[in-house]
XYZ file of N, CA and C in Angstrom:
459
model
N 128.513 107.575 108.785
C 129.416 108.621 109.231
C 129.946 108.281 110.619
N 131.227 108.459 110.810
C 131.888 108.152 112.079
C 131.738 109.331 113.043
N 131.321 109.047 114.274
C 131.152 110.098 115.281
C 132.511 110.595 115.745
N 132.592 111.880 116.003
C 133.819 112.479 116.529
C 133.893 112.224 118.032
N 135.090 112.348 118.632
C 135.178 112.206 120.095
C 134.229 113.153 120.835
N 134.090 114.382 120.346
C 133.187 115.332 121.011
C 131.743 114.834 120.966
N 131.329 114.268 119.832
C 129.969 113.735 119.724
C 129.776 112.525 120.634
N 130.806 111.706 120.724
C 130.735 110.532 121.600
C 130.617 110.968 123.056
N 131.403 111.975 123.448
C 131.371 112.439 124.848
C 130.039 113.080 125.214
N 129.304 113.580 124.241
C 127.998 114.164 124.534
C 127.004 113.106 125.016
N 127.325 111.826 124.816
C 126.483 110.737 125.300
C 126.810 110.376 126.747
N 128.010 110.743 127.205
C 128.459 110.368 128.554
C 127.785 111.266 129.578
N 127.269 110.667 130.643
C 126.483 111.404 131.640
C 127.301 112.432 132.426
N 128.610 112.247 132.561
C 129.455 113.230 133.245
C 130.066 114.207 132.251
N 130.723 113.674 131.227
C 131.463 114.546 130.317
C 130.565 115.437 129.476
N 129.302 115.081 129.331
C 128.380 115.955 128.606
C 128.104 117.235 129.393
N 128.372 117.218 130.702
C 128.148 118.384 131.566
C 129.386 119.261 131.716
N 130.548 118.728 131.342
C 131.805 119.407 131.653
C 132.528 119.882 130.399
N 132.987 121.102 130.455
C 133.888 121.608 129.426
C 135.248 121.813 130.085
N 136.254 121.993 129.278
C 137.584 122.267 129.818
C 137.590 123.505 130.705
N 136.826 124.525 130.310
C 136.783 125.760 131.094
C 136.131 125.530 132.458
N 135.071 124.732 132.497
C 134.406 124.432 133.771
C 135.366 123.694 134.700
N 136.061 122.695 134.150
C 136.980 121.899 134.957
C 138.138 122.766 135.444
N 138.652 123.616 134.587
C 139.733 124.543 134.960
C 139.265 125.429 136.120
N 138.058 125.986 135.997
C 137.527 126.859 137.052
C 137.326 126.101 138.359
N 136.845 124.868 138.286
C 136.681 124.066 139.503
C 138.027 123.862 140.200
N 139.050 123.545 139.418
C 140.379 123.323 139.990
C 140.950 124.610 140.569
N 140.767 125.716 139.892
C 141.237 127.009 140.427
C 140.552 127.325 141.751
N 139.234 127.122 141.804
C 138.489 127.390 143.036
C 138.914 126.465 144.162
N 139.414 125.277 143.820
C 139.890 124.328 144.829
C 141.308 124.662 145.284
N 141.895 125.718 144.707
C 143.207 126.172 145.156
C 144.387 125.645 144.371
N 144.146 125.098 143.195
C 145.245 124.556 142.399
C 146.164 125.662 141.902
N 147.458 125.401 142.009
C 148.438 126.305 141.434
C 148.611 125.994 139.959
N 149.475 126.757 139.299
C 149.642 126.600 137.854
C 150.060 125.189 137.455
N 151.050 124.635 138.145
C 151.490 123.275 137.832
C 150.413 122.244 138.087
N 149.668 122.404 139.181
C 148.573 121.481 139.482
C 147.468 121.590 138.439
N 147.208 122.816 137.977
C 146.184 122.993 136.945
C 146.562 122.220 135.684
N 147.811 122.317 135.279
C 148.259 121.585 134.096
C 148.132 120.079 134.309
N 148.556 119.587 135.458
C 148.468 118.156 135.756
C 147.008 117.714 135.810
N 146.159 118.535 136.395
C 144.740 118.189 136.490
C 144.089 118.160 135.110
N 144.428 119.106 134.259
C 143.857 119.109 132.914
C 144.338 117.886 132.121
N 145.594 117.485 132.322
C 146.084 116.257 131.682
C 145.289 115.049 132.184
N 145.036 114.997 133.496
C 144.237 113.927 134.099
C 142.836 113.905 133.483
N 142.202 115.067 133.392
C 140.851 115.199 132.847
C 140.817 114.758 131.380
N 141.770 115.216 130.598
C 141.816 114.835 129.181
C 142.041 113.326 129.034
N 142.834 112.743 129.925
C 143.043 111.299 129.910
C 141.760 110.544 130.209
N 140.993 111.035 131.188
C 139.713 110.397 131.506
C 138.771 110.455 130.307
N 138.732 111.602 129.647
C 137.868 111.745 128.473
C 138.300 110.787 127.358
N 139.592 110.697 127.119
C 140.100 109.809 126.059
C 139.749 108.355 126.358
N 139.871 107.948 127.629
C 139.516 106.574 127.995
C 138.014 106.326 127.807
N 137.185 107.319 128.123
C 135.740 107.173 127.950
C 135.383 107.038 126.471
N 136.015 107.838 125.628
C 135.761 107.748 124.184
C 136.165 106.374 123.668
N 137.355 105.914 124.047
C 137.833 104.603 123.588
C 136.887 103.490 124.048
N 136.410 103.578 125.278
C 135.492 102.563 125.791
C 134.165 102.585 125.041
N 133.614 103.771 124.838
C 132.346 103.869 124.109
C 132.493 103.376 122.671
N 133.617 103.692 122.036
C 133.855 103.202 120.677
C 133.946 101.675 120.657
N 134.655 101.104 121.614
C 134.794 99.646 121.677
C 133.445 98.970 121.904
N 132.633 99.532 122.785
C 131.317 98.949 123.061
C 130.393 99.085 121.849
N 130.525 100.186 121.108
C 129.705 100.377 119.905
C 130.103 99.394 118.801
N 131.401 99.072 118.716
C 131.878 98.127 117.697
C 131.405 96.702 117.984
N 131.159 96.386 119.251
C 130.771 95.028 119.620
C 129.519 95.061 120.499
N 128.351 95.229 119.882
C 127.124 95.313 120.674
C 126.789 94.040 121.431
N 127.482 92.939 121.116
C 127.286 91.709 121.878
C 128.272 91.595 123.031
N 129.150 92.599 123.158
C 130.143 92.602 124.231
C 129.547 93.096 125.537
N 130.418 93.308 126.491
C 129.992 93.716 127.828
C 130.896 94.838 128.342
N 130.338 95.669 129.191
C 131.085 96.655 129.962
C 131.396 95.995 131.300
N 132.678 95.869 131.613
C 133.104 95.286 132.886
C 133.583 96.432 133.777
N 133.026 96.537 134.967
C 133.380 97.618 135.890
C 134.386 97.126 136.925
N 135.424 97.934 137.145
C 136.495 97.589 138.081
C 136.893 98.823 138.874
N 137.464 98.606 140.040
C 137.987 99.701 140.855
C 139.493 99.774 140.696
N 140.017 100.989 140.517
C 141.472 101.116 140.434
C 142.111 101.212 141.812
N 141.332 101.556 142.837
C 141.824 101.589 144.212
C 140.641 101.366 145.148
N 140.329 100.097 145.446
C 139.145 99.800 146.266
C 139.143 100.475 147.634
N 140.313 100.708 148.207
C 140.377 101.273 149.559
C 139.840 102.702 149.620
N 139.870 103.429 148.500
C 139.440 104.826 148.533
C 138.195 105.080 147.697
N 137.489 104.038 147.316
C 136.277 104.195 146.513
C 135.071 104.478 147.396
N 134.119 105.199 146.842
C 132.882 105.466 147.577
C 132.033 104.187 147.609
N 131.114 104.077 148.553
C 130.277 102.876 148.650
C 129.460 102.601 147.387
N 128.981 103.641 146.720
C 128.166 103.447 145.524
C 128.969 102.767 144.421
N 130.222 103.172 144.253
C 131.058 102.552 143.220
C 131.604 101.202 143.680
N 131.875 101.062 144.962
C 132.374 99.775 145.481
C 131.392 98.648 145.203
N 130.107 98.926 145.317
C 129.113 97.877 145.095
C 128.994 97.497 143.619
N 129.544 98.321 142.723
C 129.498 98.006 141.291
C 130.739 97.265 140.800
N 131.762 97.163 141.630
C 133.003 96.489 141.218
C 132.699 95.058 140.806
N 133.179 94.681 139.636
C 132.956 93.345 139.118
C 131.672 93.193 138.321
N 130.859 94.226 138.296
C 129.595 94.171 137.563
C 129.854 94.126 136.064
N 129.048 93.381 135.358
C 129.100 93.316 133.898
C 127.752 93.786 133.359
N 127.806 94.721 132.407
C 126.599 95.269 131.799
C 126.682 95.012 130.295
N 125.656 94.418 129.711
C 125.707 94.172 128.266
C 125.814 95.487 127.486
N 126.630 95.486 126.439
C 126.817 96.697 125.629
C 125.525 97.144 124.960
N 124.592 96.227 124.776
C 123.324 96.586 124.145
C 122.224 96.912 125.163
N 122.592 97.011 126.438
C 121.604 97.326 127.485
C 121.086 98.753 127.267
N 119.776 98.964 127.345
C 119.231 100.304 127.082
C 119.707 101.374 128.067
N 120.170 100.979 129.240
C 120.646 101.946 130.232
C 122.161 101.888 130.397
N 122.864 101.408 129.389
C 124.319 101.276 129.461
C 124.988 102.579 129.898
N 124.581 103.700 129.339
C 125.237 104.975 129.647
C 125.094 105.359 131.120
N 124.065 104.851 131.789
C 123.895 105.124 133.217
C 124.974 104.435 134.055
N 125.575 103.376 133.512
C 126.594 102.595 134.232
C 128.021 102.937 133.797
N 128.169 103.911 132.938
C 129.476 104.207 132.369
C 130.275 105.149 133.270
N 131.398 104.653 133.828
C 132.231 105.530 134.645
C 133.043 106.485 133.772
N 133.590 107.507 134.353
C 133.533 107.865 135.767
C 132.205 108.536 136.114
N 131.860 108.419 137.391
C 130.620 109.017 137.885
C 130.838 110.410 138.441
N 132.076 110.833 138.532
C 132.452 112.170 138.970
C 133.960 112.315 138.833
N 134.429 113.540 138.857
C 135.878 113.758 138.833
C 136.467 113.094 140.073
N 137.455 112.260 139.881
C 138.065 111.540 140.991
C 137.491 110.156 141.218
N 136.511 109.754 140.425
C 135.873 108.443 140.571
C 136.913 107.335 140.429
N 136.831 106.333 141.296
C 137.757 105.197 141.285
C 137.268 104.048 140.416
N 136.052 104.128 139.889
C 135.513 103.064 139.063
C 135.971 103.255 137.625
N 136.392 102.182 137.000
C 136.783 102.217 135.598
C 135.981 101.158 134.851
N 135.984 101.269 133.553
C 135.288 100.296 132.736
C 136.182 99.804 131.621
N 135.921 98.590 131.188
C 136.644 98.026 130.049
C 135.683 97.112 129.305
N 135.898 96.980 127.987
C 135.081 96.003 127.271
C 135.584 94.608 127.596
N 134.707 93.646 127.609
C 135.142 92.286 127.905
C 133.977 91.325 127.970
N 134.301 90.146 128.421
C 133.319 89.076 128.625
C 133.313 88.775 130.119
N 132.142 88.734 130.750
C 132.113 88.478 132.189
C 132.622 87.083 132.541
N 133.226 86.971 133.728
C 133.710 85.683 134.219
C 132.560 84.707 134.416
N 131.459 85.246 134.867
C 130.284 84.415 135.093
C 129.094 85.122 134.456
N 128.156 84.334 133.985
C 126.987 84.935 133.360
C 126.143 85.610 134.435
N 125.746 86.818 134.174
C 124.989 87.596 135.141
C 123.647 87.968 134.511
N 122.595 87.796 135.241
C 121.284 88.173 134.732
C 121.170 89.691 134.725
N 120.733 90.224 133.613
C 120.615 91.673 133.485
C 119.621 92.220 134.510
N 118.641 91.430 134.874
C 117.654 91.868 135.866
C 118.293 92.092 137.237
N 119.496 91.535 137.447
C 120.178 91.676 138.733
C 121.015 92.947 138.844
N 120.986 93.802 137.828
C 121.792 95.019 137.879
C 121.289 95.937 138.989
N 122.188 96.364 139.878
C 121.782 97.334 140.897
C 121.613 98.703 140.249
N 120.932 99.596 140.915
C 120.807 100.934 140.330
C 122.190 101.604 140.267
N 122.461 102.348 139.198
C 123.760 103.001 139.088
C 123.834 104.240 139.975
N 125.058 104.659 140.336
C 125.199 105.922 141.060
C 124.806 107.090 140.146
N 124.556 108.207 140.746
C 124.257 109.420 139.987
C 125.581 110.010 139.506
N 125.623 110.428 138.256
C 126.800 111.129 137.738
C 126.752 112.559 138.277
N 127.812 112.960 138.997
C 127.883 114.331 139.494
C 129.293 114.855 139.293
N 129.486 116.135 139.486
C 130.769 116.739 139.139
C 131.955 116.122 139.858
N 131.841 115.903 141.143
C 132.978 115.394 141.916
C 132.576 114.177 142.739
N 133.535 113.291 142.926
C 133.337 112.088 143.729
C 133.191 112.467 145.204
N 132.262 111.819 145.897
C 132.080 112.086 147.327
C 133.269 111.607 148.160
N 133.881 110.496 147.759
C 134.969 109.916 148.551
C 136.335 110.492 148.195
N 136.445 111.117 147.050
C 137.726 111.661 146.597
C 137.472 113.074 146.105
N 137.446 114.003 147.029
C 137.125 115.386 146.703
C 138.137 115.966 145.721
N 137.780 117.065 145.135
C 138.660 117.712 144.164
C 139.977 118.148 144.812
N 139.925 118.664 146.028
C 141.170 119.063 146.696
C 142.056 117.852 146.979
N 141.457 116.738 147.329
C 142.236 115.509 147.557
C 142.841 115.007 146.246
N 142.049 115.015 145.188
C 142.536 114.600 143.880
C 143.698 115.480 143.432
N 143.578 116.772 143.605
C 144.658 117.692 143.228
C 145.930 117.389 144.011
N 145.770 117.081 145.286
C 146.937 116.779 146.114
C 147.626 115.486 145.676
N 146.874 114.558 145.096
C 147.436 113.284 144.642
C 148.181 113.409 143.318
N 147.824 114.397 142.516
C 148.439 114.545 141.195
C 149.823 115.162 141.324
N 150.757 114.691 140.494
C 152.084 115.325 140.518
C 151.969 116.738 139.960
N 152.664 117.645 140.535
C 152.675 119.028 140.061
C 153.490 119.055 138.766
N 152.880 119.561 137.695
C 153.556 119.578 136.393
C 154.879 120.340 136.475
N 154.968 121.337 137.329
C 156.203 122.100 137.487
C 157.314 121.216 138.084
N 156.922 120.238 138.924
C 157.902 119.349 139.535
C 158.431 118.312 138.557
N 157.619 118.003 137.519
C 158.026 116.969 136.569
C 158.669 117.544 135.316
N 158.702 118.861 135.199
C 159.276 119.498 133.997
C 160.784 119.495 134.036
């Protein structure tokens, strides 16, 4: 039986804690207006879709690897910066601990792939803790970066 996206997300350390209503409430409390709320929910749904696609790809190829990259190194937190370039085997028992995002606004992304250089699994640093929001990119900062849906309509 094929797992649904909702079942797949229940394995993710961040998305298993978040519902659309929780994220909506967080954004409202951060002062988001109606257009920002729509843009933020689109951002959140996009993050979830990317996580599902990544988990599906890693499940299809248990001999593959999770490659971690930063989408903007200048604004990443130190915990995620130290993971940039890290490769984690898809069959690693703690794979889900290394699966980004680690919080809303996290700059770390993952993709399936083959590492440039062979890395010993014993050399994996401890992963950051998955929490609701990124320390380096607060929710208010993230909201300010998103285009207001009312401006793009």
